[in-house]
Amino acid sequence: MPLQMAVSAVDGAMFDSDRILADVNFGSAHKLDADPRRVQIGLPPLGETRLAERWISTRPTETGRENEIAFATDGRFLFGHILLDETAEGHLETIGHHAYAKILDCLQAFGGLNLLRIWNYLGTINQEQDGLERYRSFCIGRARALAAKGIADRMLPAACAVGASAPGLMVSFLAAPDSGRQVENPRQLSAFRYPSRYGPKSPSFSRALTYQMTPDQSLLFISGTASIVGHETRHPGSIEDQFAETCRNLEAVQDAAGDQQTLQSIRVYIRHAYQAPAIIAACKRQFGDRVAVIPLLSAICRRDLLLEIEGLALGNGQAATPTHRF
Ligand code: 3EB
């Protein structure tokens, strides 16, 4: 497979391979390493074992640092990270815009790569600043940077935007020369069409994106998915019910992708640590042992959401063939 992601227990060892595109770890602070492939995301892990995501290519990778972005590329895929501090006057709108402008410049410099997946980690995501929640102000800056490069709604990457325990803004992304295909969820209004009661600028992401790696292998990047139906939060007070609704959304978005897939791994963002054991157990019941589960302590972009789940699935890239032929 040209690109794989393995969830592995962190054992202190770093890379055993020059084929690693990214080694994503979790802890209390954001950290970039001397090696541009290695990062720590400021989301405290909640499970019993510390897990890392390792994105692995079949080809040797080259790394670099340019224009504030730490990156690794195998000549096809590019994985990058940008970490921005907040200055006293720095609004999340300003640094969100800055991060996306730098990322889009980087993709241009590499010959016009397309964003497949992007992870946004925002400090104090639900706090109000100058009368606007910080997540909402981030959405404005992000949308402005995307619009400046002419990126249309149907080209938006799969994403998540979650609250980190560390200050500032960390953004990681995966890009490729060919574009993926947008997948939306029929149970949910497209986020880029949310009404303005959720913020002056609707969130710029696709519910999922499917990317054809080979004629019979695809990756489905499932965005952060929560207990939202239409555009409204469901079950505000109950994490169990939010979990069940989120699972229905995950299934719906996988169905909408059209091919046959196997869910490989999920990240579960949990707002309150005390609710982690119940949710980890629920994941085991729901997904079994074949799906790697990474539970993380994290705020979610809506105050009434208690959890959010994102996933990566391996597909055959073929839309289901009709059973009847005439
Ligand atoms: C939602 O469905 C939940 O702003 O990039 C999920 C995934 C959410 C990505 C983003 C937000 C984002 O609206 C929140």
Coordinates of C-alpha atoms and ligand atoms in Angstrom, one line a residue:
M1 CA 0.0 0.0 0.0
P2 CA 1.5 3.4 -1.0
L3 CA 0.5 4.9 2.4
Q4 CA -0.4 3.2 5.6
M5 CA -1.2 4.3 9.1
A6 CA -0.3 2.1 12.0
V7 CA -1.3 2.7 15.5
S8 CA 1.5 1.5 17.8
A9 CA 2.3 1.5 21.5
V10 CA 4.9 4.1 22.2
D11 CA 8.0 2.2 23.4
G12 CA 10.6 5.0 23.4
A13 CA 12.1 3.9 20.2
M14 CA 11.8 6.4 17.5
F15 CA 11.9 5.5 13.8
D16 CA 13.0 2.1 12.6
S17 CA 12.6 3.2 9.1
D18 CA 13.3 5.9 6.6
R19 CA 9.9 5.3 5.2
I20 CA 8.0 7.2 8.0
L21 CA 6.1 10.3 6.9
A22 CA 4.8 11.2 10.3
D23 CA 5.1 9.9 13.9
V24 CA 2.2 11.6 15.7
N25 CA 2.3 11.3 19.6
F26 CA 0.1 12.8 22.2
G27 CA 0.9 14.5 25.5
S28 CA 0.1 17.6 27.5
A29 CA 2.0 20.1 25.3
H30 CA 2.5 20.6 21.6
K31 CA 6.0 19.8 20.6
L32 CA 7.9 19.8 17.3
D33 CA 11.0 17.6 17.3
A34 CA 14.4 18.1 15.6
D35 CA 13.1 15.5 13.2
P36 CA 10.3 17.1 11.2
R37 CA 8.4 13.9 11.0
R38 CA 7.9 13.6 14.8
V39 CA 5.3 15.7 16.7
Q40 CA 3.6 15.6 20.0
I41 CA 0.0 17.0 20.0
G42 CA -1.1 18.7 23.1
L43 CA -4.0 16.3 23.8
P44 CA -3.5 14.1 26.9
P45 CA -4.0 10.4 26.1
L46 CA -6.8 8.7 28.1
G47 CA -6.2 5.0 27.6
E48 CA -4.0 2.6 29.5
T49 CA -1.4 2.5 26.8
R50 CA 0.2 5.4 25.1
L51 CA -0.4 5.1 21.5
A52 CA 1.2 6.9 18.5
E53 CA 0.0 7.1 14.8
R54 CA 2.7 6.3 12.3
W55 CA 2.1 7.2 8.8
I56 CA 4.3 4.9 6.6
S57 CA 5.2 5.1 2.9
T58 CA 6.6 2.4 0.7
R59 CA 9.3 4.8 -0.4
P60 CA 12.1 6.7 1.4
T61 CA 11.1 10.1 2.7
E62 CA 12.8 13.4 2.7
T63 CA 12.3 16.0 5.4
G64 CA 12.5 19.7 5.6
R65 CA 11.5 22.9 7.3
E66 CA 10.4 25.8 5.3
N67 CA 8.2 28.8 5.8
E68 CA 7.3 27.7 9.4
I69 CA 6.3 24.2 8.2
A70 CA 8.0 21.0 9.2
F71 CA 7.3 18.4 6.5
A72 CA 8.2 15.0 5.1
T73 CA 7.5 13.8 1.6
D74 CA 8.0 10.6 -0.3
G75 CA 7.6 12.3 -3.6
R76 CA 3.9 11.7 -3.7
F77 CA 2.4 12.3 -0.2
L78 CA 3.4 15.3 1.9
F79 CA 2.8 15.4 5.7
G80 CA 3.3 18.7 7.4
H81 CA 2.9 20.5 10.7
I82 CA 2.7 24.1 11.8
L83 CA 2.7 25.4 15.3
L84 CA 1.9 29.0 16.1
D85 CA 2.1 30.9 19.3
E86 CA -0.5 33.5 20.1
T87 CA 0.8 37.0 20.6
A88 CA -1.1 39.4 22.9
E89 CA -3.1 40.9 20.1
G90 CA -3.2 37.7 18.0
H91 CA -6.7 36.6 17.4
L92 CA -7.4 33.0 16.5
E93 CA -8.7 34.5 13.3
T94 CA -5.4 36.0 12.5
I95 CA -3.3 32.9 13.3
G96 CA -5.8 30.6 11.7
H97 CA -5.5 32.6 8.5
H98 CA -1.7 32.6 8.8
A99 CA -1.5 28.8 9.3
Y100 CA -3.7 28.1 6.3
A101 CA -2.0 30.7 4.1
K102 CA 1.4 29.1 4.9
I103 CA 0.1 25.6 4.3
L104 CA -1.5 26.5 1.0
D105 CA 1.7 28.2 -0.1
C106 CA 3.6 25.1 0.8
L107 CA 1.3 23.0 -1.3
Q108 CA 1.8 25.3 -4.3
A109 CA 5.6 25.2 -3.8
F110 CA 5.4 21.4 -4.1
G111 CA 3.8 21.7 -7.5
G112 CA 0.1 22.1 -6.6
L113 CA -0.7 19.4 -4.0
N114 CA -4.2 18.9 -2.8
L115 CA -5.2 18.7 0.9
L116 CA -6.7 15.4 1.8
R117 CA -6.8 15.6 5.6
I118 CA -6.2 18.4 8.1
W119 CA -6.1 18.3 11.9
N120 CA -6.7 21.6 13.8
Y121 CA -5.8 21.8 17.5
L122 CA -7.0 25.0 19.2
G123 CA -6.1 26.2 22.7
T124 CA -9.1 27.2 24.8
I125 CA -11.4 26.5 21.9
N126 CA -14.7 27.5 23.6
Q127 CA -13.5 30.6 25.3
E128 CA -14.9 34.0 24.2
Q129 CA -12.4 36.5 22.9
D130 CA -13.6 40.0 22.0
G131 CA -17.2 38.8 22.0
L132 CA -16.7 35.7 19.8
E133 CA -15.9 32.1 20.7
R134 CA -12.4 31.3 19.6
Y135 CA -13.5 28.4 17.4
R136 CA -15.8 30.7 15.5
S137 CA -13.1 33.2 15.0
F138 CA -10.7 30.4 13.8
C139 CA -13.4 29.5 11.2
I140 CA -13.3 33.0 9.8
G141 CA -9.6 33.1 9.3
R142 CA -9.5 29.6 7.8
A143 CA -12.3 30.4 5.3
R144 CA -10.5 33.6 4.3
A145 CA -7.3 31.8 3.5
L146 CA -9.0 29.1 1.6
A147 CA -11.1 31.6 -0.4
A148 CA -7.9 33.6 -1.3
K149 CA -6.6 30.5 -3.0
G150 CA -9.9 29.7 -4.7
I151 CA -10.6 26.5 -2.9
A152 CA -14.2 25.6 -3.5
D153 CA -16.4 23.8 -1.0
R154 CA -16.3 20.5 -2.9
M155 CA -12.5 20.5 -2.6
L156 CA -12.4 20.9 1.1
P157 CA -10.4 18.3 3.0
A158 CA -11.6 16.0 5.8
A159 CA -10.8 17.6 9.1
C160 CA -11.2 17.9 12.8
A161 CA -11.0 21.0 15.0
V162 CA -10.6 20.2 18.6
G163 CA -9.6 21.9 21.8
A164 CA -6.0 21.2 22.9
S165 CA -4.8 21.6 26.5
A166 CA -1.9 23.6 25.1
P167 CA -2.1 27.2 24.0
G168 CA -1.7 28.4 20.5
L169 CA -2.6 26.7 17.3
M170 CA -1.2 23.4 15.9
V171 CA -2.2 22.2 12.5
S172 CA -1.1 19.0 10.8
F173 CA -2.0 18.0 7.2
L174 CA -1.6 15.4 4.6
A175 CA -1.6 16.3 0.9
A176 CA -1.1 14.5 -2.5
P177 CA -0.8 15.5 -6.1
D178 CA -4.2 14.0 -7.0
S179 CA -7.3 15.1 -5.3
G180 CA -9.6 13.0 -3.2
R181 CA -13.4 12.8 -3.6
Q182 CA -15.6 14.6 -1.2
V183 CA -18.1 12.5 0.8
E184 CA -20.9 14.1 2.7
N185 CA -23.3 12.6 5.3
P186 CA -27.0 12.4 4.3
R187 CA -28.0 12.6 8.0
Q188 CA -26.2 15.9 8.4
L189 CA -26.2 19.3 6.7
S190 CA -22.8 19.9 5.1
A191 CA -20.8 21.9 7.7
F192 CA -19.9 24.5 5.0
R193 CA -23.6 25.2 4.8
Y194 CA -24.3 25.5 8.5
P195 CA -26.6 28.5 9.3
S196 CA -25.0 31.6 10.9
R197 CA -26.2 30.8 14.4
Y198 CA -23.1 28.5 14.7
G199 CA -20.8 31.3 13.7
P200 CA -20.3 34.1 11.2
K201 CA -18.4 31.8 8.9
S202 CA -19.4 28.2 8.4
P203 CA -16.7 25.5 9.1
S204 CA -14.6 24.6 6.0
F205 CA -14.4 20.8 5.8
S206 CA -15.9 17.8 4.2
R207 CA -17.5 15.1 6.3
A208 CA -15.1 12.6 4.7
L209 CA -12.8 12.3 1.8
T210 CA -12.0 9.2 -0.1
Y211 CA -8.6 8.9 -1.9
Q212 CA -7.8 6.3 -4.5
M213 CA -4.3 4.9 -3.8
T214 CA -4.3 2.1 -6.3
P215 CA -7.0 0.7 -8.6
D216 CA -8.4 -1.4 -5.8
Q217 CA -7.3 0.4 -2.6
S218 CA -8.6 3.6 -1.2
L219 CA -8.3 5.4 2.1
L220 CA -11.4 7.0 3.6
F221 CA -10.6 9.9 5.9
I222 CA -13.6 10.4 8.2
S223 CA -13.7 13.8 9.7
G224 CA -14.4 14.5 13.4
T225 CA -18.0 13.2 13.7
A226 CA -20.3 14.1 16.6
S227 CA -23.9 13.8 17.8
I228 CA -25.3 16.3 15.2
V229 CA -28.3 15.5 13.0
G230 CA -29.1 18.1 10.3
H231 CA -27.2 21.0 11.9
E232 CA -28.4 20.5 15.5
T233 CA -26.8 18.9 18.5
R234 CA -28.7 15.8 19.7
H235 CA -28.7 14.5 23.3
P236 CA -26.9 17.4 24.9
G237 CA -26.8 15.9 28.4
S238 CA -26.0 12.2 27.7
I239 CA -22.6 11.0 26.5
E240 CA -24.0 7.4 26.0
D241 CA -26.7 8.8 23.6
Q242 CA -24.2 11.1 21.9
F243 CA -21.9 8.1 21.4
A244 CA -24.8 6.1 19.7
E245 CA -25.8 9.0 17.5
T246 CA -22.1 9.5 16.5
C247 CA -21.9 5.9 15.5
R248 CA -24.9 6.2 13.3
N249 CA -23.2 9.2 11.6
L250 CA -20.0 7.2 11.2
E251 CA -22.0 4.4 9.5
A252 CA -23.9 6.9 7.3
V253 CA -20.8 8.6 6.1
Q254 CA -19.1 5.2 5.4
D255 CA -22.2 4.1 3.4
A256 CA -22.1 7.4 1.5
A257 CA -18.5 6.7 0.3
G258 CA -20.0 3.9 -1.8
D259 CA -17.3 1.3 -1.7
Q260 CA -16.6 -1.6 0.7
Q261 CA -14.5 -0.5 3.6
T262 CA -12.9 -1.7 6.8
L263 CA -12.6 0.7 9.6
Q264 CA -9.0 0.6 10.8
S265 CA -8.6 3.1 13.6
I266 CA -10.5 5.9 15.4
R267 CA -9.5 8.8 17.6
V268 CA -12.1 9.5 20.3
Y269 CA -12.0 13.0 21.6
I270 CA -13.5 13.1 25.1
R271 CA -14.3 16.3 26.9
H272 CA -14.3 15.0 30.5
A273 CA -11.7 12.5 31.6
Y274 CA -14.1 10.8 34.1
Q275 CA -16.3 9.7 31.2
A276 CA -13.4 8.0 29.3
P277 CA -13.7 4.5 30.8
A278 CA -17.3 4.2 29.8
I279 CA -16.6 5.4 26.3
I280 CA -13.6 3.2 25.9
A281 CA -15.7 0.2 26.9
A282 CA -18.5 1.4 24.5
C283 CA -15.9 1.5 21.6
K284 CA -14.9 -2.0 22.3
R285 CA -18.5 -3.2 22.2
Q286 CA -19.2 -1.2 19.0
F287 CA -16.0 -1.8 17.0
G288 CA -14.4 -4.9 18.5
D289 CA -10.7 -5.5 18.7
R290 CA -9.9 -5.0 15.1
V291 CA -10.3 -1.2 15.3
A292 CA -7.5 0.7 17.0
V293 CA -8.9 3.2 19.4
I294 CA -7.0 6.3 20.5
P295 CA -8.9 8.1 23.3
L296 CA -7.8 11.7 24.0
L297 CA -8.8 14.4 26.4
S298 CA -10.1 17.2 24.3
A299 CA -12.7 19.9 24.2
I300 CA -15.1 19.9 21.2
C301 CA -16.0 22.9 19.2
R302 CA -19.6 23.0 20.5
R303 CA -20.0 23.4 24.2
D304 CA -22.9 20.8 24.3
L305 CA -20.8 18.1 22.6
L306 CA -19.2 15.6 25.0
L307 CA -17.3 13.6 22.4
E308 CA -16.3 13.4 18.8
I309 CA -14.9 10.5 16.8
E310 CA -12.8 10.5 13.6
G311 CA -11.7 7.5 11.7
L312 CA -9.6 6.0 9.0
A313 CA -11.0 3.2 6.8
L314 CA -9.4 1.1 4.1
G315 CA -11.6 0.7 1.1
N316 CA -11.6 -1.2 -2.2
G317 CA -12.3 2.1 -4.1
Q318 CA -15.1 0.5 -6.1
A319 CA -18.6 1.8 -5.8
A320 CA -21.0 -1.2 -5.2
T321 CA -21.9 -2.9 -8.4
P322 CA -25.6 -3.3 -9.1
T323 CA -26.9 -6.8 -8.3
H324 CA -29.3 -6.8 -11.2
R325 CA -28.2 -6.3 -14.8
F326 CA -30.6 -5.8 -17.6
Ligands
3EB1 C1 -19.4 19.2 13.5 O1 -19.8 18.2 12.9 C2 -18.5 18.9 14.7 O2 -14.2 22.9 12.0 O3 -12.8 21.6 11.0 C3 -16.0 18.4 13.1 C4 -14.9 18.2 12.2 C5 -16.3 19.6 13.6 C6 -14.2 19.3 11.7 C7 -13.8 21.8 11.7 C8 -15.5 20.7 13.2 C9 -14.5 20.6 12.3 O4 -19.7 20.3 13.2 C10 -17.3 19.8 14.7

